[in-house]
Coordinates of C-alpha atoms in Angstrom, one line a residue:
E15 CA 31.5 82.3 -133.7
V16 CA 33.3 79.2 -132.6
Q17 CA 31.2 76.7 -130.6
L18 CA 32.1 73.2 -129.3
V19 CA 29.1 71.3 -127.9
E20 CA 29.7 68.0 -126.0
S21 CA 27.0 65.4 -125.6
G22 CA 26.7 61.7 -124.6
G23 CA 27.6 61.8 -121.0
G24 CA 25.5 60.0 -118.4
L25 CA 25.5 57.5 -115.6
V26 CA 26.8 54.0 -116.3
Q27 CA 27.9 51.0 -114.2
A28 CA 31.6 50.0 -114.0
G29 CA 32.5 48.0 -117.0
G30 CA 30.0 49.8 -119.2
S31 CA 30.5 52.1 -122.2
L32 CA 29.6 55.6 -123.3
R33 CA 30.3 57.5 -126.5
L34 CA 30.9 61.2 -126.2
S35 CA 30.5 63.6 -129.1
C36 CA 32.0 67.0 -129.7
A37 CA 30.2 68.9 -132.4
A38 CA 32.3 71.9 -133.7
S39 CA 31.0 75.0 -135.5
G40 CA 33.0 78.0 -136.6
V41 CA 36.2 75.9 -137.0
S42 CA 37.2 73.1 -139.3
L43 CA 38.6 69.9 -138.0
D44 CA 40.9 70.0 -141.0
D45 CA 42.7 72.8 -139.3
Y46 CA 42.0 72.3 -135.6
T47 CA 43.2 69.6 -133.3
I48 CA 40.6 68.4 -130.8
T49 CA 41.4 67.1 -127.4
W50 CA 39.2 65.6 -124.7
F51 CA 40.0 66.7 -121.2
R52 CA 38.3 65.7 -118.0
Q53 CA 38.1 67.2 -114.5
A54 CA 37.0 65.3 -111.4
P55 CA 36.0 67.2 -108.2
G56 CA 39.0 68.5 -106.4
K57 CA 41.4 67.5 -109.2
E58 CA 43.2 69.3 -112.0
R59 CA 41.9 69.2 -115.5
E60 CA 43.7 66.4 -117.4
G61 CA 44.1 65.6 -121.1
V62 CA 42.6 62.3 -121.9
S63 CA 42.9 61.9 -125.7
C64 CA 43.8 64.0 -128.7
I65 CA 43.4 63.7 -132.5
S66 CA 45.7 65.8 -134.6
S67 CA 44.4 67.9 -137.4
R68 CA 47.6 67.5 -139.4
D69 CA 47.5 63.7 -140.0
G70 CA 44.9 62.2 -137.7
T71 CA 47.4 60.9 -135.3
T72 CA 45.8 60.0 -132.0
Y73 CA 47.2 60.3 -128.5
Y74 CA 46.0 58.8 -125.2
A75 CA 46.7 59.3 -121.5
D76 CA 48.2 56.1 -120.0
S77 CA 45.1 55.8 -117.8
V78 CA 42.8 55.3 -120.7
K79 CA 44.9 53.5 -123.3
G80 CA 43.2 50.3 -124.6
R81 CA 39.9 51.5 -123.2
F82 CA 39.1 54.8 -125.0
T83 CA 39.2 55.5 -128.7
I84 CA 39.1 58.9 -130.3
S85 CA 37.9 59.4 -133.8
S86 CA 36.6 62.2 -136.1
D87 CA 34.1 62.6 -138.8
N88 CA 35.3 65.7 -140.6
A89 CA 32.3 65.8 -142.9
K90 CA 30.1 66.2 -139.8
N91 CA 32.8 68.3 -138.0
T92 CA 32.4 66.1 -135.0
V93 CA 34.9 64.2 -132.8
Y94 CA 33.9 61.2 -130.8
L95 CA 35.3 59.5 -127.7
Q96 CA 34.3 55.9 -127.3
M97 CA 34.8 54.9 -123.7
N98 CA 34.7 51.2 -122.9
S99 CA 35.4 49.3 -119.7
L100 CA 34.6 52.3 -117.7
K101 CA 35.9 52.6 -114.1
P102 CA 34.7 54.7 -111.2
E103 CA 37.9 56.7 -111.5
D104 CA 36.7 57.8 -114.9
T105 CA 34.0 59.9 -113.3
A106 CA 34.5 63.5 -114.2
V107 CA 33.2 66.3 -116.4
Y108 CA 34.5 65.8 -119.9
Y109 CA 35.4 68.7 -122.1
C110 CA 36.5 69.0 -125.7
A111 CA 38.9 71.7 -126.7
A112 CA 40.3 73.0 -130.0
D113 CA 43.7 74.3 -131.0
R114 CA 44.8 75.3 -134.4
G115 CA 47.5 72.9 -135.4
L116 CA 49.0 70.5 -132.8
P117 CA 49.9 71.9 -129.4
V118 CA 53.5 71.5 -128.1
S119 CA 52.0 69.5 -125.3
W120 CA 48.6 68.2 -126.1
R121 CA 47.8 67.4 -122.5
S122 CA 48.2 71.0 -121.3
S123 CA 45.0 73.0 -121.3
F124 CA 47.1 76.1 -121.7
Y125 CA 47.4 75.8 -125.4
Y126 CA 43.7 75.5 -126.3
D127 CA 41.7 78.4 -127.7
Y128 CA 38.2 77.1 -127.5
W129 CA 36.3 74.9 -125.0
G130 CA 33.0 73.3 -124.8
Q131 CA 30.7 73.5 -121.8
G132 CA 31.4 69.9 -120.6
T133 CA 29.4 66.8 -120.1
Q134 CA 29.1 64.8 -116.9
V135 CA 30.2 61.2 -116.9
T136 CA 29.5 59.2 -113.8
V137 CA 30.6 55.6 -113.3
S138 CA 29.1 53.7 -110.4
S139 CA 30.9 50.8 -108.8

């Protein structure tokens, strides 16, 4: 059984930092690309950052470039999202998702086979 479990969300003031974790079981990060998505109330789910299983290449949405960093510890089968300089507009439920290989469009939720339950991130102004 495949499971993705996110943790690390919470309430933080603007300018603060959080580190999210996505612990995977039933899949190997050697084979599966992991992407962080987020969804704010009333908005569509959007891809935030991706780390490719093929070569570890990372991808970021323009809105988080320079502030967020994605990384993986394949020995622990866990992907992290370090979020710095948080803004109120980063408030959302954050999900990690897994796809075998690298999706044609990493930002599209359509391509992902497995999803976590989400973790809430709230940034106060």
